[in-house]
């Protein structure tokens, strides 16, 4: 009886500390939004930074959603850009084909729903065969699927006329559209002329929704089941947790959120092509996750912001900026994650008068 | 130690915030700031650097001769790594630096993305080399080079009219709008000039093995391979065809320009390669000779490619239009754009790439020219 009480108390403690951690994350996002928005409205912001606001939101959402697979479900996925690609194309097609005349915010919401649903569907389709693999094998297969998605879309031609949607994989001529037809996806040419619906506010709202979904999932019954399959698959299976089902859940939710990031991306640029969504982008998002700390949502956000803004801030160094960027990346990785650097940081923290006390093992 | 760390981190944070927030606000009233955007690093860097260098030659000449309407030009180039997103960032960076007119973007897909921003700001845009139709879809946008459809059609026309070959194999890059755009129009136009397309094979991404595509062309009996692609994969195709003892003739578009400048490339492989390009450094007219000499001097003896000539013509077109309109540096971006839009249609430019006039759609009117690579040099055909 006494033991039960104790463990109940410990659980309560952990729950309240994660809740506090979650609230801090929301707070950081909101504070950043208020600061940036007030800078924009008073005009004290450079055009460059103003232009970076939406891309930053895109990468934050992508990083948080990938963290769900890599950090929470413990699977290495290298095909995240593929899901962004699906979301971007599906939503751009939808926006260009339908929705003329509707208010912008409503068109964007519809686009996000379409993009996230399409990417989520692909997540399930790919997850069913892929999640039977583990570790490195899974990483390689997701990499391959990411490239397959990209190459499929590259040969896709699609248009819309009064008879509905026409799709071909050969050429624009094979669409056989009526005279009122409008060609939208032009194979390798991609989609151009998507109206610019993405705004910073929409991006931040989407980040908050993403955080809400991911953080609540982590602290739910399903989330604990997912984490148990990560920590010890055999033990989880032995107490009757359907491992594949829960891994698939995490994978599909992550894919849908990546799709939403893709929607935001495609509605921010007038020209969309698949070149952007190659494995380099998947790796870039993975770098955000690893640098921010695998399983650490707030870290993912901060890393995505810094690593998106940094290369643009280094423009003054012209050709050297790629080199400097790589050096800074290595230095940041070492500073954040080398054991010696971690213990040095903790010693420093203790010595600072306003510093935090040494951590007692809990993650923030 | 502790104090130092704190001091350093506070200073660094303050410096970062300052660099984030402060917009460049020192615009001189007596210079025209012309911005340029293009790939200066990455796979397409040869184009961007050529545009930068070519434009600089023109800018130096104009500044030495007294500038435009008495004002000097300040030309600033930013890198976009041939990526839409980075290109928009480069555009915003240039805007922060006070750009009034844009010479760019060098490559097509980024140009489409930047154009949307330029239309928003009503910024005058003249792309030296963005060939996609949509790259100049606004009435504020013009270009110096031919569009993709034009290049495909003109290539078929040129091959047919000069009876260079009848059986053609095409190797194109399936995920590149430039390559697909030319291929589609070439394929549509070829039958009109007695050309038969016996094989049409695509490759994707950064492929390095073209055995499949070359074998398909060889087995179909292609006498000529049409290469509407960039120079890097083209160099590999030339090498691999020679290795498999297959020696067709080659014809390409402006993307092949730059082939001879690839490091460690055996230029003897490129002997006889023909390409449609509006500029040859070996042309004997005075303008070309003067440009090539100035370009070589500024760039350690590097021979200019077509992109450099396009950029040179671009700067002079801007100058001619600005003089026609009588704009001054203290005018707003939008006012300059409104004036230049009209004046571009009034001017006739005797440029390196031909005698050019512009229509309201922004497309240039000029004659196509082709060159053949002979003894490691571009020779007019």
PDB file of N, CA, C and O in Angstrom, chain B residues 85-115:
ATOM      1  N   UNK B  85      14.266  28.708 -52.702  1.00  0.00           N
ATOM      2  CA  UNK B  85      14.140  29.308 -51.378  1.00  0.00           C
ATOM      3  C   UNK B  85      15.302  30.258 -51.100  1.00  0.00           C
ATOM      4  O   UNK B  85      15.108  31.390 -50.645  1.00  0.00           O
ATOM      5  N   UNK B  86      16.530  29.785 -51.392  1.00  0.00           N
ATOM      6  CA  UNK B  86      17.718  30.613 -51.168  1.00  0.00           C
ATOM      7  C   UNK B  86      17.681  31.840 -52.057  1.00  0.00           C
ATOM      8  O   UNK B  86      18.167  32.911 -51.687  1.00  0.00           O
ATOM      9  N   UNK B  87      17.096  31.683 -53.246  1.00  0.00           N
ATOM     10  CA  UNK B  87      17.044  32.794 -54.178  1.00  0.00           C
ATOM     11  C   UNK B  87      16.185  33.931 -53.623  1.00  0.00           C
ATOM     12  O   UNK B  87      16.541  35.103 -53.745  1.00  0.00           O
ATOM     13  N   UNK B  88      15.063  33.556 -53.014  1.00  0.00           N
ATOM     14  CA  UNK B  88      14.209  34.581 -52.404  1.00  0.00           C
ATOM     15  C   UNK B  88      14.950  35.258 -51.249  1.00  0.00           C
ATOM     16  O   UNK B  88      14.882  36.479 -51.078  1.00  0.00           O
ATOM     17  N   UNK B  89      15.711  34.465 -50.485  1.00  0.00           N
ATOM     18  CA  UNK B  89      16.519  35.054 -49.412  1.00  0.00           C
ATOM     19  C   UNK B  89      17.544  36.031 -49.973  1.00  0.00           C
ATOM     20  O   UNK B  89      17.783  37.097 -49.405  1.00  0.00           O
ATOM     21  N   UNK B  90      18.160  35.644 -51.095  1.00  0.00           N
ATOM     22  CA  UNK B  90      19.150  36.522 -51.722  1.00  0.00           C
ATOM     23  C   UNK B  90      18.478  37.816 -52.174  1.00  0.00           C
ATOM     24  O   UNK B  90      19.028  38.916 -52.004  1.00  0.00           O
ATOM     25  N   UNK B  91      17.266  37.687 -52.720  1.00  0.00           N
ATOM     26  CA  UNK B  91      16.518  38.865 -53.171  1.00  0.00           C
ATOM     27  C   UNK B  91      16.268  39.816 -51.999  1.00  0.00           C
ATOM     28  O   UNK B  91      16.483  41.024 -52.092  1.00  0.00           O
ATOM     29  N   UNK B  92      15.838  39.237 -50.862  1.00  0.00           N
ATOM     30  CA  UNK B  92      15.567  40.076 -49.688  1.00  0.00           C
ATOM     31  C   UNK B  92      16.836  40.726 -49.155  1.00  0.00           C
ATOM     32  O   UNK B  92      16.814  41.870 -48.709  1.00  0.00           O
ATOM     33  N   UNK B  93      17.956  39.974 -49.209  1.00  0.00           N
ATOM     34  CA  UNK B  93      19.232  40.544 -48.775  1.00  0.00           C
ATOM     35  C   UNK B  93      19.573  41.760 -49.629  1.00  0.00           C
ATOM     36  O   UNK B  93      19.985  42.806 -49.118  1.00  0.00           O
ATOM     37  N   UNK B  94      19.399  41.627 -50.947  1.00  0.00           N
ATOM     38  CA  UNK B  94      19.723  42.730 -51.850  1.00  0.00           C
ATOM     39  C   UNK B  94      18.796  43.917 -51.598  1.00  0.00           C
ATOM     40  O   UNK B  94      19.219  45.075 -51.664  1.00  0.00           O
ATOM     41  N   UNK B  95      17.536  43.620 -51.294  1.00  0.00           N
ATOM     42  CA  UNK B  95      16.597  44.703 -51.004  1.00  0.00           C
ATOM     43  C   UNK B  95      17.067  45.485 -49.783  1.00  0.00           C
ATOM     44  O   UNK B  95      16.994  46.712 -49.757  1.00  0.00           O
ATOM     45  N   UNK B  96      17.570  44.736 -48.796  1.00  0.00           N
ATOM     46  CA  UNK B  96      18.105  45.405 -47.608  1.00  0.00           C
ATOM     47  C   UNK B  96      19.290  46.291 -47.951  1.00  0.00           C
ATOM     48  O   UNK B  96      19.601  47.236 -47.240  1.00  0.00           O
ATOM     49  N   UNK B  97      19.981  45.934 -49.034  1.00  0.00           N
ATOM     50  CA  UNK B  97      21.151  46.726 -49.425  1.00  0.00           C
ATOM     51  C   UNK B  97      20.765  47.870 -50.364  1.00  0.00           C
ATOM     52  O   UNK B  97      21.614  48.524 -50.931  1.00  0.00           O
ATOM     53  N   UNK B  98      19.474  48.052 -50.576  1.00  0.00           N
ATOM     54  CA  UNK B  98      19.021  49.194 -51.357  1.00  0.00           C
ATOM     55  C   UNK B  98      18.907  48.955 -52.849  1.00  0.00           C
ATOM     56  O   UNK B  98      18.942  49.895 -53.638  1.00  0.00           O
ATOM     57  N   UNK B  99      18.773  47.693 -53.277  1.00  0.00           N
ATOM     58  CA  UNK B  99      18.663  47.389 -54.702  1.00  0.00           C
ATOM     59  C   UNK B  99      17.494  48.140 -55.347  1.00  0.00           C
ATOM     60  O   UNK B  99      16.394  48.196 -54.808  1.00  0.00           O
ATOM     61  N   UNK B 100      17.753  48.711 -56.537  1.00  0.00           N
ATOM     62  CA  UNK B 100      16.688  49.421 -57.250  1.00  0.00           C
ATOM     63  C   UNK B 100      16.229  48.684 -58.498  1.00  0.00           C
ATOM     64  O   UNK B 100      15.105  48.849 -58.960  1.00  0.00           O
ATOM     65  N   UNK B 101      17.173  47.905 -59.090  1.00  0.00           N
ATOM     66  CA  UNK B 101      16.867  47.157 -60.305  1.00  0.00           C
ATOM     67  C   UNK B 101      17.543  45.800 -60.172  1.00  0.00           C
ATOM     68  O   UNK B 101      18.644  45.707 -59.634  1.00  0.00           O
ATOM     69  N   UNK B 102      16.875  44.735 -60.642  1.00  0.00           N
ATOM     70  CA  UNK B 102      17.456  43.396 -60.504  1.00  0.00           C
ATOM     71  C   UNK B 102      17.885  42.834 -61.855  1.00  0.00           C
ATOM     72  O   UNK B 102      17.094  42.786 -62.792  1.00  0.00           O
ATOM     73  N   UNK B 103      19.148  42.437 -61.941  1.00  0.00           N
ATOM     74  CA  UNK B 103      19.638  41.697 -63.105  1.00  0.00           C
ATOM     75  C   UNK B 103      19.670  40.229 -62.686  1.00  0.00           C
ATOM     76  O   UNK B 103      20.626  39.745 -62.118  1.00  0.00           O
ATOM     77  N   UNK B 104      18.612  39.520 -62.953  1.00  0.00           N
ATOM     78  CA  UNK B 104      18.564  38.117 -62.518  1.00  0.00           C
ATOM     79  C   UNK B 104      17.136  37.636 -62.507  1.00  0.00           C
ATOM     80  O   UNK B 104      16.253  38.372 -62.919  1.00  0.00           O
ATOM     81  N   UNK B 105      16.919  36.448 -62.069  1.00  0.00           N
ATOM     82  CA  UNK B 105      17.862  35.480 -61.541  1.00  0.00           C
ATOM     83  C   UNK B 105      18.461  34.672 -62.690  1.00  0.00           C
ATOM     84  O   UNK B 105      17.820  34.505 -63.731  1.00  0.00           O
ATOM     85  N   UNK B 106      19.661  34.144 -62.495  1.00  0.00           N
ATOM     86  CA  UNK B 106      20.389  33.497 -63.574  1.00  0.00           C
ATOM     87  C   UNK B 106      19.693  32.227 -64.062  1.00  0.00           C
ATOM     88  O   UNK B 106      19.608  31.982 -65.262  1.00  0.00           O
ATOM     89  N   UNK B 107      19.195  31.393 -63.127  1.00  0.00           N
ATOM     90  CA  UNK B 107      18.584  30.122 -63.530  1.00  0.00           C
ATOM     91  C   UNK B 107      17.057  30.183 -63.389  1.00  0.00           C
ATOM     92  O   UNK B 107      16.524  30.978 -62.627  1.00  0.00           O
ATOM     93  N   UNK B 108      16.368  29.289 -64.121  1.00  0.00           N
ATOM     94  CA  UNK B 108      14.925  29.424 -64.336  1.00  0.00           C
ATOM     95  C   UNK B 108      14.066  29.284 -63.082  1.00  0.00           C
ATOM     96  O   UNK B 108      13.317  30.194 -62.738  1.00  0.00           O
ATOM     97  N   UNK B 109      14.144  28.108 -62.426  1.00  0.00           N
ATOM     98  CA  UNK B 109      13.214  27.846 -61.325  1.00  0.00           C
ATOM     99  C   UNK B 109      13.349  28.907 -60.220  1.00  0.00           C
ATOM    100  O   UNK B 109      12.336  29.425 -59.736  1.00  0.00           O
ATOM    101  N   UNK B 110      14.578  29.253 -59.812  1.00  0.00           N
ATOM    102  CA  UNK B 110      14.698  30.333 -58.833  1.00  0.00           C
ATOM    103  C   UNK B 110      14.129  31.655 -59.349  1.00  0.00           C
ATOM    104  O   UNK B 110      13.573  32.435 -58.580  1.00  0.00           O
ATOM    105  N   UNK B 111      14.247  31.875 -60.664  1.00  0.00           N
ATOM    106  CA  UNK B 111      13.757  33.131 -61.227  1.00  0.00           C
ATOM    107  C   UNK B 111      12.248  33.247 -61.066  1.00  0.00           C
ATOM    108  O   UNK B 111      11.725  34.318 -60.772  1.00  0.00           O
ATOM    109  N   UNK B 112      11.542  32.113 -61.233  1.00  0.00           N
ATOM    110  CA  UNK B 112      10.083  32.130 -61.093  1.00  0.00           C
ATOM    111  C   UNK B 112       9.704  32.538 -59.664  1.00  0.00           C
ATOM    112  O   UNK B 112       8.796  33.331 -59.443  1.00  0.00           O
ATOM    113  N   UNK B 113      10.448  31.969 -58.691  1.00  0.00           N
ATOM    114  CA  UNK B 113      10.157  32.273 -57.289  1.00  0.00           C
ATOM    115  C   UNK B 113      10.443  33.740 -56.983  1.00  0.00           C
ATOM    116  O   UNK B 113       9.670  34.411 -56.296  1.00  0.00           O
ATOM    117  N   UNK B 114      11.574  34.240 -57.510  1.00  0.00           N
ATOM    118  CA  UNK B 114      11.952  35.624 -57.233  1.00  0.00           C
ATOM    119  C   UNK B 114      11.002  36.587 -57.939  1.00  0.00           C
ATOM    120  O   UNK B 114      10.663  37.649 -57.406  1.00  0.00           O
ATOM    121  N   UNK B 115      10.543  36.193 -59.134  1.00  0.00           N
ATOM    122  CA  UNK B 115       9.641  37.068 -59.884  1.00  0.00           C
ATOM    123  C   UNK B 115       8.398  37.411 -59.062  1.00  0.00           C
ATOM    124  O   UNK B 115       7.939  38.561 -59.070  1.00  0.00           O
TER     125      UNK B 115
END
